[in-house]
Amino acid sequence: MSVSVRKSQPVLVRPLRPVSMRSYIKLSSFDRGLEKMSVTALLMFEHPIKDVANTIKTALSQALVHYYPIAGRMVAGAEAGEVYIRCSGEGVTFVSATVNCALKEVISMDLSGAGTPLLDELILCQDVAFGSTDPLLLVQVTEFSCNGFVLGVTWNHALADGAGMVQFLQAVGELACGFSSPSVVPVRWDDSLFLNSPASSAPSQQLLMGSINSIKADFSKRFAGELCTKFEVATAVLWQCRTRAVKCDPETPALYSYVVNVRKHVGAKQGYYGNCFAGQLVMATSGIVASVDIVDLVKMIKQSKER
């Protein structure tokens, strides 16, 4: 059976009611340079909810009352390089869709091969230019034949980082469940964050969950019950594999850089959902990285996150 996705026409979802708001929000140094970049995430939900598209659409409108900058537009300032969020309340783009297969069929697909076209269909738009008239957030809700659904979100990176968007989507979920307001009071303007921050990026790699869980168990056994995360394990494996592959002199430094949430380190206000990340370095010689037990690398990465 061929897989077919049917989409509604895009509509703009605006804040449910007028709100008292700032006219403009200046981007912090964490945000600047990201305004032409898009970020996309797919969230899969196996358990159905009643009238999923309208439920999420309504909750989205309610959430935008609290997160009103998300309904705005990105505009240039008077000075070169200045960029602002214009809090215009124009809304975000929303599409509902249905697909004639079960969610478990997508989960079992080869995402590097035949499954790629379907994944593309679960996203409203890719490679968005984000001009001054473009919405900062695009949302697609796709319901599957099993009544499970996928929430596809694409947003302007200058609007929020991953942690910030998770906070917003959590608010949408809470309001969809009947909460009167989000559990976290959102903050988008924080003048304490106008400082220089280095841009950075981190590579990604797919690992089998069985391998990750095995390393996590070994780590806990070695370090007296101490826990580690999937990210720390995946990062350690990638670092070691890459170092072994390039076969450098054992005394050559092998550096690993990854992105870390620095809200608590820079004193960001509780509920801040703008960008607030920086690159963190882990340093060792190539010989050490290539030869030590993987749990030792996990420990090094864990310690670097605590600095």
PDB file of C-alpha atoms in Angstrom:
ATOM      1  CA  MET A   1       0.000   0.000   0.000  1.00  0.00           C
ATOM      2  CA  SER A   2       1.336   3.415  -0.926  1.00  0.00           C
ATOM      3  CA  VAL A   3       1.429   5.953   1.872  1.00  0.00           C
ATOM      4  CA  SER A   4      -0.607   9.087   1.243  1.00  0.00           C
ATOM      5  CA  VAL A   5      -0.660  12.277   3.324  1.00  0.00           C
ATOM      6  CA  ARG A   6      -3.559  14.705   2.940  1.00  0.00           C
ATOM      7  CA  LYS A   7      -3.065  18.235   4.256  1.00  0.00           C
ATOM      8  CA  SER A   8      -5.430  21.097   4.953  1.00  0.00           C
ATOM      9  CA  GLN A   9      -4.745  24.593   3.691  1.00  0.00           C
ATOM     10  CA  PRO A  10      -2.425  26.547   6.018  1.00  0.00           C
ATOM     11  CA  VAL A  11      -4.127  28.956   8.411  1.00  0.00           C
ATOM     12  CA  LEU A  12      -2.776  31.557  10.807  1.00  0.00           C
ATOM     13  CA  VAL A  13      -3.383  30.897  14.490  1.00  0.00           C
ATOM     14  CA  ARG A  14      -3.328  34.085  16.546  1.00  0.00           C
ATOM     15  CA  PRO A  15      -3.353  34.622  20.315  1.00  0.00           C
ATOM     16  CA  LEU A  16      -6.792  33.757  21.682  1.00  0.00           C
ATOM     17  CA  ARG A  17      -7.270  37.226  23.126  1.00  0.00           C
ATOM     18  CA  PRO A  18      -5.488  40.589  22.992  1.00  0.00           C
ATOM     19  CA  VAL A  19      -2.595  40.919  25.415  1.00  0.00           C
ATOM     20  CA  SER A  20      -0.590  43.799  26.800  1.00  0.00           C
ATOM     21  CA  MET A  21       2.800  43.378  25.206  1.00  0.00           C
ATOM     22  CA  ARG A  22       6.116  44.942  24.335  1.00  0.00           C
ATOM     23  CA  SER A  23       6.105  46.352  20.819  1.00  0.00           C
ATOM     24  CA  TYR A  24       9.568  44.984  20.042  1.00  0.00           C
ATOM     25  CA  ILE A  25      12.010  42.575  21.652  1.00  0.00           C
ATOM     26  CA  LYS A  26      15.680  43.036  20.879  1.00  0.00           C
ATOM     27  CA  LEU A  27      17.616  39.863  20.183  1.00  0.00           C
ATOM     28  CA  SER A  28      20.347  38.998  22.673  1.00  0.00           C
ATOM     29  CA  SER A  29      23.858  38.019  21.621  1.00  0.00           C
ATOM     30  CA  PHE A  30      22.774  34.386  22.020  1.00  0.00           C
ATOM     31  CA  ASP A  31      20.048  34.971  19.394  1.00  0.00           C
ATOM     32  CA  ARG A  32      21.859  37.114  16.847  1.00  0.00           C
ATOM     33  CA  GLY A  33      23.069  35.362  13.725  1.00  0.00           C
ATOM     34  CA  LEU A  34      20.378  32.684  14.001  1.00  0.00           C
ATOM     35  CA  GLU A  35      17.491  34.651  12.483  1.00  0.00           C
ATOM     36  CA  LYS A  36      17.829  33.044   9.034  1.00  0.00           C
ATOM     37  CA  MET A  37      18.110  29.515  10.414  1.00  0.00           C
ATOM     38  CA  SER A  38      15.242  27.094  10.912  1.00  0.00           C
ATOM     39  CA  VAL A  39      14.990  24.242  13.393  1.00  0.00           C
ATOM     40  CA  THR A  40      12.619  21.317  12.940  1.00  0.00           C
ATOM     41  CA  ALA A  41      11.413  18.724  15.429  1.00  0.00           C
ATOM     42  CA  LEU A  42       9.005  15.798  15.124  1.00  0.00           C
ATOM     43  CA  LEU A  43       7.171  14.587  18.224  1.00  0.00           C
ATOM     44  CA  MET A  44       5.337  11.258  18.031  1.00  0.00           C
ATOM     45  CA  PHE A  45       2.350  10.405  20.246  1.00  0.00           C
ATOM     46  CA  GLU A  46       0.981   6.869  20.251  1.00  0.00           C
ATOM     47  CA  HIS A  47      -2.012   7.574  22.490  1.00  0.00           C
ATOM     48  CA  PRO A  48      -4.897   9.306  20.692  1.00  0.00           C
ATOM     49  CA  ILE A  49      -6.710  12.403  21.896  1.00  0.00           C
ATOM     50  CA  LYS A  50     -10.160  13.498  20.812  1.00  0.00           C
ATOM     51  CA  ASP A  51     -10.265  15.779  17.763  1.00  0.00           C
ATOM     52  CA  VAL A  52      -6.503  16.133  17.898  1.00  0.00           C
ATOM     53  CA  ALA A  53      -6.047  18.865  15.285  1.00  0.00           C
ATOM     54  CA  ASN A  54      -8.632  21.249  16.738  1.00  0.00           C
ATOM     55  CA  THR A  55      -7.551  20.488  20.301  1.00  0.00           C
ATOM     56  CA  ILE A  56      -3.944  21.424  19.558  1.00  0.00           C
ATOM     57  CA  LYS A  57      -4.961  24.382  17.417  1.00  0.00           C
ATOM     58  CA  THR A  58      -7.048  25.806  20.275  1.00  0.00           C
ATOM     59  CA  ALA A  59      -4.301  25.143  22.829  1.00  0.00           C
ATOM     60  CA  LEU A  60      -1.788  26.799  20.509  1.00  0.00           C
ATOM     61  CA  SER A  61      -3.951  29.915  20.376  1.00  0.00           C
ATOM     62  CA  GLN A  62      -4.187  29.916  24.175  1.00  0.00           C
ATOM     63  CA  ALA A  63      -0.432  29.429  24.581  1.00  0.00           C
ATOM     64  CA  LEU A  64       0.301  32.388  22.301  1.00  0.00           C
ATOM     65  CA  VAL A  65      -1.411  34.656  24.824  1.00  0.00           C
ATOM     66  CA  HIS A  66       1.403  33.813  27.250  1.00  0.00           C
ATOM     67  CA  TYR A  67       4.113  33.456  24.589  1.00  0.00           C
ATOM     68  CA  TYR A  68       3.000  36.395  22.454  1.00  0.00           C
ATOM     69  CA  PRO A  69       6.423  37.098  20.820  1.00  0.00           C
ATOM     70  CA  ILE A  70       6.118  33.758  18.998  1.00  0.00           C
ATOM     71  CA  ALA A  71       3.138  35.204  17.108  1.00  0.00           C
ATOM     72  CA  GLY A  72       5.264  38.131  15.899  1.00  0.00           C
ATOM     73  CA  ARG A  73       7.706  38.682  13.057  1.00  0.00           C
ATOM     74  CA  MET A  74      11.473  39.178  12.756  1.00  0.00           C
ATOM     75  CA  VAL A  75      12.476  42.668  11.567  1.00  0.00           C
ATOM     76  CA  ALA A  76      15.715  44.584  11.057  1.00  0.00           C
ATOM     77  CA  GLY A  77      16.616  47.496  13.311  1.00  0.00           C
ATOM     78  CA  ALA A  78      17.896  50.933  12.353  1.00  0.00           C
ATOM     79  CA  GLU A  79      21.548  50.022  12.901  1.00  0.00           C
ATOM     80  CA  ALA A  80      23.493  47.467  10.885  1.00  0.00           C
ATOM     81  CA  GLY A  81      23.126  43.979  12.315  1.00  0.00           C
ATOM     82  CA  GLU A  82      20.293  44.902  14.674  1.00  0.00           C
ATOM     83  CA  VAL A  83      17.345  42.504  14.628  1.00  0.00           C
ATOM     84  CA  TYR A  84      14.132  42.595  16.657  1.00  0.00           C
ATOM     85  CA  ILE A  85      11.047  40.491  17.170  1.00  0.00           C
ATOM     86  CA  ARG A  86       8.090  42.701  16.307  1.00  0.00           C
ATOM     87  CA  CYS A  87       5.313  41.623  18.671  1.00  0.00           C
ATOM     88  CA  SER A  88       2.532  42.083  16.146  1.00  0.00           C
ATOM     89  CA  GLY A  89       0.309  39.154  17.103  1.00  0.00           C
ATOM     90  CA  GLU A  90       0.025  38.154  13.439  1.00  0.00           C
ATOM     91  CA  GLY A  91       0.091  34.484  14.343  1.00  0.00           C
ATOM     92  CA  VAL A  92       1.783  31.192  13.515  1.00  0.00           C
ATOM     93  CA  THR A  93       1.091  28.860  10.605  1.00  0.00           C
ATOM     94  CA  PHE A  94      -0.968  25.735  11.300  1.00  0.00           C
ATOM     95  CA  VAL A  95      -1.853  22.743   9.128  1.00  0.00           C
ATOM     96  CA  SER A  96      -3.771  19.570   9.960  1.00  0.00           C
ATOM     97  CA  ALA A  97      -3.099  16.368   8.041  1.00  0.00           C
ATOM     98  CA  THR A  98      -4.048  12.698   7.892  1.00  0.00           C
ATOM     99  CA  VAL A  99      -2.064   9.710   6.663  1.00  0.00           C
ATOM    100  CA  ASN A 100      -3.291   6.250   5.660  1.00  0.00           C
ATOM    101  CA  CYS A 101      -0.879   4.182   7.748  1.00  0.00           C
ATOM    102  CA  ALA A 102      -0.259   3.408  11.403  1.00  0.00           C
ATOM    103  CA  LEU A 103       2.336   5.227  13.454  1.00  0.00           C
ATOM    104  CA  LYS A 104       4.197   1.990  14.207  1.00  0.00           C
ATOM    105  CA  GLU A 105       4.849   1.596  10.483  1.00  0.00           C
ATOM    106  CA  VAL A 106       6.716   4.913  10.479  1.00  0.00           C
ATOM    107  CA  ILE A 107       8.708   3.981  13.566  1.00  0.00           C
ATOM    108  CA  SER A 108       9.860   0.763  11.867  1.00  0.00           C
ATOM    109  CA  MET A 109      10.871   2.478   8.604  1.00  0.00           C
ATOM    110  CA  ASP A 110      14.444   2.951   7.443  1.00  0.00           C
ATOM    111  CA  LEU A 111      14.667   6.692   8.065  1.00  0.00           C
ATOM    112  CA  SER A 112      17.720   7.004   5.839  1.00  0.00           C
ATOM    113  CA  GLY A 113      15.966   5.432   2.854  1.00  0.00           C
ATOM    114  CA  ALA A 114      12.345   4.777   1.960  1.00  0.00           C
ATOM    115  CA  GLY A 115      11.026   6.537   5.052  1.00  0.00           C
ATOM    116  CA  THR A 116      12.537   9.915   4.196  1.00  0.00           C
ATOM    117  CA  PRO A 117       9.757  11.159   1.838  1.00  0.00           C
ATOM    118  CA  LEU A 118       7.110  10.427   4.483  1.00  0.00           C
ATOM    119  CA  LEU A 119       9.101  12.241   7.161  1.00  0.00           C
ATOM    120  CA  ASP A 120       9.296  15.239   4.848  1.00  0.00           C
ATOM    121  CA  GLU A 121       5.496  15.171   4.543  1.00  0.00           C
ATOM    122  CA  LEU A 122       5.153  15.408   8.334  1.00  0.00           C
ATOM    123  CA  ILE A 123       6.829  18.812   8.274  1.00  0.00           C
ATOM    124  CA  LEU A 124       4.974  21.872   7.085  1.00  0.00           C
ATOM    125  CA  CYS A 125       7.943  23.598   5.524  1.00  0.00           C
ATOM    126  CA  GLN A 126      11.689  23.155   5.252  1.00  0.00           C
ATOM    127  CA  ASP A 127      14.474  25.670   4.639  1.00  0.00           C
ATOM    128  CA  VAL A 128      12.274  28.648   5.503  1.00  0.00           C
ATOM    129  CA  ALA A 129      13.833  31.999   4.584  1.00  0.00           C
ATOM    130  CA  PHE A 130      12.124  33.832   7.483  1.00  0.00           C
ATOM    131  CA  GLY A 131      11.647  37.234   5.936  1.00  0.00           C
ATOM    132  CA  SER A 132       9.942  40.126   7.704  1.00  0.00           C
ATOM    133  CA  THR A 133       6.478  38.824   6.753  1.00  0.00           C
ATOM    134  CA  ASP A 134       7.041  35.153   7.580  1.00  0.00           C
ATOM    135  CA  PRO A 135       5.637  33.482  10.710  1.00  0.00           C
ATOM    136  CA  LEU A 136       8.260  32.485  13.261  1.00  0.00           C
ATOM    137  CA  LEU A 137       6.638  29.107  13.945  1.00  0.00           C
ATOM    138  CA  LEU A 138       5.031  26.541  11.644  1.00  0.00           C
ATOM    139  CA  VAL A 139       3.039  23.663  13.117  1.00  0.00           C
ATOM    140  CA  GLN A 140       1.616  20.554  11.476  1.00  0.00           C
ATOM    141  CA  VAL A 141      -0.495  17.942  13.260  1.00  0.00           C
ATOM    142  CA  THR A 142      -0.682  14.650  11.347  1.00  0.00           C
ATOM    143  CA  GLU A 143      -3.144  11.988  12.504  1.00  0.00           C
ATOM    144  CA  PHE A 144      -2.446   8.354  11.605  1.00  0.00           C
ATOM    145  CA  SER A 145      -4.889   5.529  10.915  1.00  0.00           C
ATOM    146  CA  CYS A 146      -4.234   4.159  14.431  1.00  0.00           C
ATOM    147  CA  ASN A 147      -5.292   7.575  15.857  1.00  0.00           C
ATOM    148  CA  GLY A 148      -1.766   8.252  17.022  1.00  0.00           C
ATOM    149  CA  PHE A 149      -0.338  11.522  15.755  1.00  0.00           C
ATOM    150  CA  VAL A 150       2.839  13.427  14.995  1.00  0.00           C
ATOM    151  CA  LEU A 151       3.430  17.059  15.848  1.00  0.00           C
ATOM    152  CA  GLY A 152       5.866  18.635  13.397  1.00  0.00           C
ATOM    153  CA  VAL A 153       7.251  22.040  14.363  1.00  0.00           C
ATOM    154  CA  THR A 154       9.621  24.311  12.472  1.00  0.00           C
ATOM    155  CA  TRP A 155      10.717  27.578  14.034  1.00  0.00           C
ATOM    156  CA  ASN A 156      13.054  30.497  13.534  1.00  0.00           C
ATOM    157  CA  HIS A 157      16.150  29.637  15.555  1.00  0.00           C
ATOM    158  CA  ALA A 158      16.521  33.226  16.787  1.00  0.00           C
ATOM    159  CA  LEU A 159      13.157  32.839  18.519  1.00  0.00           C
ATOM    160  CA  ALA A 160      14.151  29.972  20.809  1.00  0.00           C
ATOM    161  CA  ASP A 161      16.625  27.177  21.316  1.00  0.00           C
ATOM    162  CA  GLY A 162      15.607  23.558  21.841  1.00  0.00           C
ATOM    163  CA  ALA A 163      15.018  23.960  25.570  1.00  0.00           C
ATOM    164  CA  GLY A 164      12.917  27.067  24.969  1.00  0.00           C
ATOM    165  CA  MET A 165      10.735  25.377  22.360  1.00  0.00           C
ATOM    166  CA  VAL A 166      10.251  22.370  24.645  1.00  0.00           C
ATOM    167  CA  GLN A 167       8.992  24.785  27.304  1.00  0.00           C
ATOM    168  CA  PHE A 168       6.524  26.326  24.841  1.00  0.00           C
ATOM    169  CA  LEU A 169       5.261  22.961  23.582  1.00  0.00           C
ATOM    170  CA  GLN A 170       4.850  21.797  27.165  1.00  0.00           C
ATOM    171  CA  ALA A 171       2.629  24.831  27.711  1.00  0.00           C
ATOM    172  CA  VAL A 172       0.572  23.889  24.636  1.00  0.00           C
ATOM    173  CA  GLY A 173       0.200  20.372  26.022  1.00  0.00           C
ATOM    174  CA  GLU A 174      -0.861  21.613  29.446  1.00  0.00           C
ATOM    175  CA  LEU A 175      -3.484  23.931  27.981  1.00  0.00           C
ATOM    176  CA  ALA A 176      -4.748  21.113  25.746  1.00  0.00           C
ATOM    177  CA  CYS A 177      -5.210  19.059  28.933  1.00  0.00           C
ATOM    178  CA  GLY A 178      -7.350  21.763  30.507  1.00  0.00           C
ATOM    179  CA  PHE A 179      -4.845  23.786  32.533  1.00  0.00           C
ATOM    180  CA  SER A 180      -5.941  27.385  33.021  1.00  0.00           C
ATOM    181  CA  SER A 181      -2.384  28.634  32.435  1.00  0.00           C
ATOM    182  CA  PRO A 182       1.084  27.158  31.797  1.00  0.00           C
ATOM    183  CA  SER A 183       2.949  25.769  34.806  1.00  0.00           C
ATOM    184  CA  VAL A 184       6.040  27.824  33.877  1.00  0.00           C
ATOM    185  CA  VAL A 185       5.646  31.590  33.548  1.00  0.00           C
ATOM    186  CA  PRO A 186       7.434  32.438  30.268  1.00  0.00           C
ATOM    187  CA  VAL A 187      10.100  35.129  29.912  1.00  0.00           C
ATOM    188  CA  ARG A 188      11.452  36.270  26.537  1.00  0.00           C
ATOM    189  CA  TRP A 189      13.111  39.561  27.468  1.00  0.00           C
ATOM    190  CA  ASP A 190      16.062  39.306  29.860  1.00  0.00           C
ATOM    191  CA  ASP A 191      18.415  42.285  29.698  1.00  0.00           C
ATOM    192  CA  SER A 192      21.013  40.429  31.764  1.00  0.00           C
ATOM    193  CA  LEU A 193      21.770  38.249  28.731  1.00  0.00           C
ATOM    194  CA  PHE A 194      23.176  40.966  26.484  1.00  0.00           C
ATOM    195  CA  LEU A 195      26.686  39.574  26.489  1.00  0.00           C
ATOM    196  CA  ASN A 196      28.913  37.914  23.950  1.00  0.00           C
ATOM    197  CA  SER A 197      28.514  34.188  23.489  1.00  0.00           C
ATOM    198  CA  PRO A 198      30.412  31.944  21.082  1.00  0.00           C
ATOM    199  CA  ALA A 199      28.460  30.230  18.336  1.00  0.00           C
ATOM    200  CA  SER A 200      28.883  26.492  18.228  1.00  0.00           C
ATOM    201  CA  SER A 201      27.449  23.332  16.801  1.00  0.00           C
ATOM    202  CA  ALA A 202      27.444  19.670  17.720  1.00  0.00           C
ATOM    203  CA  PRO A 203      27.430  16.605  15.475  1.00  0.00           C
ATOM    204  CA  SER A 204      24.855  13.893  15.849  1.00  0.00           C
ATOM    205  CA  GLN A 205      24.969  10.120  15.475  1.00  0.00           C
ATOM    206  CA  GLN A 206      22.495   7.255  15.624  1.00  0.00           C
ATOM    207  CA  LEU A 207      23.247   4.524  18.179  1.00  0.00           C
ATOM    208  CA  LEU A 208      21.333   1.415  19.096  1.00  0.00           C
ATOM    209  CA  MET A 209      19.440   1.842  22.359  1.00  0.00           C
ATOM    210  CA  GLY A 210      20.721  -1.546  23.524  1.00  0.00           C
ATOM    211  CA  SER A 211      24.311  -0.305  23.298  1.00  0.00           C
ATOM    212  CA  ILE A 212      23.467   2.928  25.114  1.00  0.00           C
ATOM    213  CA  ASN A 213      21.697   1.101  27.943  1.00  0.00           C
ATOM    214  CA  SER A 214      24.593  -1.341  28.278  1.00  0.00           C
ATOM    215  CA  ILE A 215      27.118   1.492  28.644  1.00  0.00           C
ATOM    216  CA  LYS A 216      24.849   3.282  31.128  1.00  0.00           C
ATOM    217  CA  ALA A 217      24.710   0.111  33.230  1.00  0.00           C
ATOM    218  CA  ASP A 218      28.513  -0.279  33.107  1.00  0.00           C
ATOM    219  CA  PHE A 219      28.937   3.360  34.133  1.00  0.00           C
ATOM    220  CA  SER A 220      26.638   2.970  37.120  1.00  0.00           C
ATOM    221  CA  LYS A 221      28.482  -0.176  38.197  1.00  0.00           C
ATOM    222  CA  ARG A 222      31.914   1.467  37.876  1.00  0.00           C
ATOM    223  CA  PHE A 223      30.994   4.691  39.674  1.00  0.00           C
ATOM    224  CA  ALA A 224      29.018   3.384  42.650  1.00  0.00           C
ATOM    225  CA  GLY A 225      25.514   3.849  41.308  1.00  0.00           C
ATOM    226  CA  GLU A 226      26.111   7.248  39.677  1.00  0.00           C
ATOM    227  CA  LEU A 227      23.828   7.817  36.690  1.00  0.00           C
ATOM    228  CA  CYS A 228      24.665   9.128  33.232  1.00  0.00           C
ATOM    229  CA  THR A 229      22.474  10.307  30.364  1.00  0.00           C
ATOM    230  CA  LYS A 230      21.924   8.983  26.855  1.00  0.00           C
ATOM    231  CA  PHE A 231      23.495  12.170  25.524  1.00  0.00           C
ATOM    232  CA  GLU A 232      26.677  11.635  27.546  1.00  0.00           C
ATOM    233  CA  VAL A 233      26.976   8.056  26.307  1.00  0.00           C
ATOM    234  CA  ALA A 234      26.279   8.918  22.657  1.00  0.00           C
ATOM    235  CA  THR A 235      28.764  11.794  22.798  1.00  0.00           C
ATOM    236  CA  ALA A 236      31.478   9.582  24.282  1.00  0.00           C
ATOM    237  CA  VAL A 237      30.985   6.886  21.630  1.00  0.00           C
ATOM    238  CA  LEU A 238      31.082   9.414  18.796  1.00  0.00           C
ATOM    239  CA  TRP A 239      34.200  11.078  20.227  1.00  0.00           C
ATOM    240  CA  GLN A 240      36.049   7.770  20.532  1.00  0.00           C
ATOM    241  CA  CYS A 241      34.979   6.445  17.116  1.00  0.00           C
ATOM    242  CA  ARG A 242      36.003   9.623  15.352  1.00  0.00           C
ATOM    243  CA  THR A 243      39.368   9.730  17.145  1.00  0.00           C
ATOM    244  CA  ARG A 244      40.138   6.119  16.254  1.00  0.00           C
ATOM    245  CA  ALA A 245      39.135   6.719  12.632  1.00  0.00           C
ATOM    246  CA  VAL A 246      41.486   9.670  12.021  1.00  0.00           C
ATOM    247  CA  LYS A 247      44.476   7.827  13.602  1.00  0.00           C
ATOM    248  CA  CYS A 248      46.353  10.882  14.844  1.00  0.00           C
ATOM    249  CA  ASP A 249      49.590  10.803  16.808  1.00  0.00           C
ATOM    250  CA  PRO A 250      48.730   9.632  20.359  1.00  0.00           C
ATOM    251  CA  GLU A 251      49.966  12.940  21.807  1.00  0.00           C
ATOM    252  CA  THR A 252      47.820  15.080  19.494  1.00  0.00           C
ATOM    253  CA  PRO A 253      44.973  16.821  21.353  1.00  0.00           C
ATOM    254  CA  ALA A 254      41.534  15.379  20.587  1.00  0.00           C
ATOM    255  CA  LEU A 255      38.957  18.044  21.347  1.00  0.00           C
ATOM    256  CA  TYR A 256      35.222  17.494  21.500  1.00  0.00           C
ATOM    257  CA  SER A 257      32.791  20.402  21.376  1.00  0.00           C
ATOM    258  CA  TYR A 258      29.081  20.199  22.105  1.00  0.00           C
ATOM    259  CA  VAL A 259      26.223  22.562  22.819  1.00  0.00           C
ATOM    260  CA  VAL A 260      25.122  23.043  26.411  1.00  0.00           C
ATOM    261  CA  ASN A 261      22.212  24.903  28.009  1.00  0.00           C
ATOM    262  CA  VAL A 262      23.814  27.724  30.031  1.00  0.00           C
ATOM    263  CA  ARG A 263      20.726  29.311  31.596  1.00  0.00           C
ATOM    264  CA  LYS A 264      21.799  28.539  35.146  1.00  0.00           C
ATOM    265  CA  HIS A 265      25.376  29.639  34.469  1.00  0.00           C
ATOM    266  CA  VAL A 266      24.521  33.108  33.122  1.00  0.00           C
ATOM    267  CA  GLY A 267      21.707  33.822  35.557  1.00  0.00           C
ATOM    268  CA  ALA A 268      18.849  33.719  33.058  1.00  0.00           C
ATOM    269  CA  LYS A 269      15.457  34.344  34.587  1.00  0.00           C
ATOM    270  CA  GLN A 270      13.232  31.380  35.403  1.00  0.00           C
ATOM    271  CA  GLY A 271      11.079  30.578  32.373  1.00  0.00           C
ATOM    272  CA  TYR A 272      13.391  32.264  29.834  1.00  0.00           C
ATOM    273  CA  TYR A 273      12.799  30.603  26.464  1.00  0.00           C
ATOM    274  CA  GLY A 274      15.068  32.548  24.117  1.00  0.00           C
ATOM    275  CA  ASN A 275      18.405  31.139  23.009  1.00  0.00           C
ATOM    276  CA  CYS A 276      20.798  30.498  25.857  1.00  0.00           C
ATOM    277  CA  PHE A 277      23.403  27.959  24.830  1.00  0.00           C
ATOM    278  CA  ALA A 278      27.148  27.841  24.306  1.00  0.00           C
ATOM    279  CA  GLY A 279      29.831  25.439  23.185  1.00  0.00           C
ATOM    280  CA  GLN A 280      31.613  23.338  25.791  1.00  0.00           C
ATOM    281  CA  LEU A 281      34.996  21.702  25.177  1.00  0.00           C
ATOM    282  CA  VAL A 282      36.272  18.370  26.465  1.00  0.00           C
ATOM    283  CA  MET A 283      40.025  17.906  26.038  1.00  0.00           C
ATOM    284  CA  ALA A 284      42.323  14.872  26.082  1.00  0.00           C
ATOM    285  CA  THR A 285      45.070  13.411  23.915  1.00  0.00           C
ATOM    286  CA  SER A 286      44.160  11.211  20.957  1.00  0.00           C
ATOM    287  CA  GLY A 287      45.869   8.254  22.590  1.00  0.00           C
ATOM    288  CA  ILE A 288      43.741   8.507  25.705  1.00  0.00           C
ATOM    289  CA  VAL A 289      40.455   9.028  23.850  1.00  0.00           C
ATOM    290  CA  ALA A 290      41.124   6.117  21.497  1.00  0.00           C
ATOM    291  CA  SER A 291      42.220   3.617  24.137  1.00  0.00           C
ATOM    292  CA  VAL A 292      40.391   4.198  27.427  1.00  0.00           C
ATOM    293  CA  ASP A 293      37.230   2.401  28.463  1.00  0.00           C
ATOM    294  CA  ILE A 294      34.171   4.169  27.093  1.00  0.00           C
ATOM    295  CA  VAL A 295      32.796   4.792  30.596  1.00  0.00           C
ATOM    296  CA  ASP A 296      35.886   6.893  31.377  1.00  0.00           C
ATOM    297  CA  LEU A 297      35.041   9.161  28.452  1.00  0.00           C
ATOM    298  CA  VAL A 298      31.449   9.359  29.676  1.00  0.00           C
ATOM    299  CA  LYS A 299      32.803  10.506  33.051  1.00  0.00           C
ATOM    300  CA  MET A 300      34.951  13.193  31.399  1.00  0.00           C
ATOM    301  CA  ILE A 301      31.962  14.533  29.461  1.00  0.00           C
ATOM    302  CA  LYS A 302      29.789  14.446  32.559  1.00  0.00           C
ATOM    303  CA  GLN A 303      32.383  16.449  34.494  1.00  0.00           C
ATOM    304  CA  SER A 304      32.675  18.997  31.663  1.00  0.00           C
ATOM    305  CA  LYS A 305      28.919  19.646  31.867  1.00  0.00           C
ATOM    306  CA  GLU A 306      29.259  20.491  35.543  1.00  0.00           C
ATOM    307  CA  ARG A 307      31.907  23.173  34.985  1.00  0.00           C
TER     308      ARG A 307
END
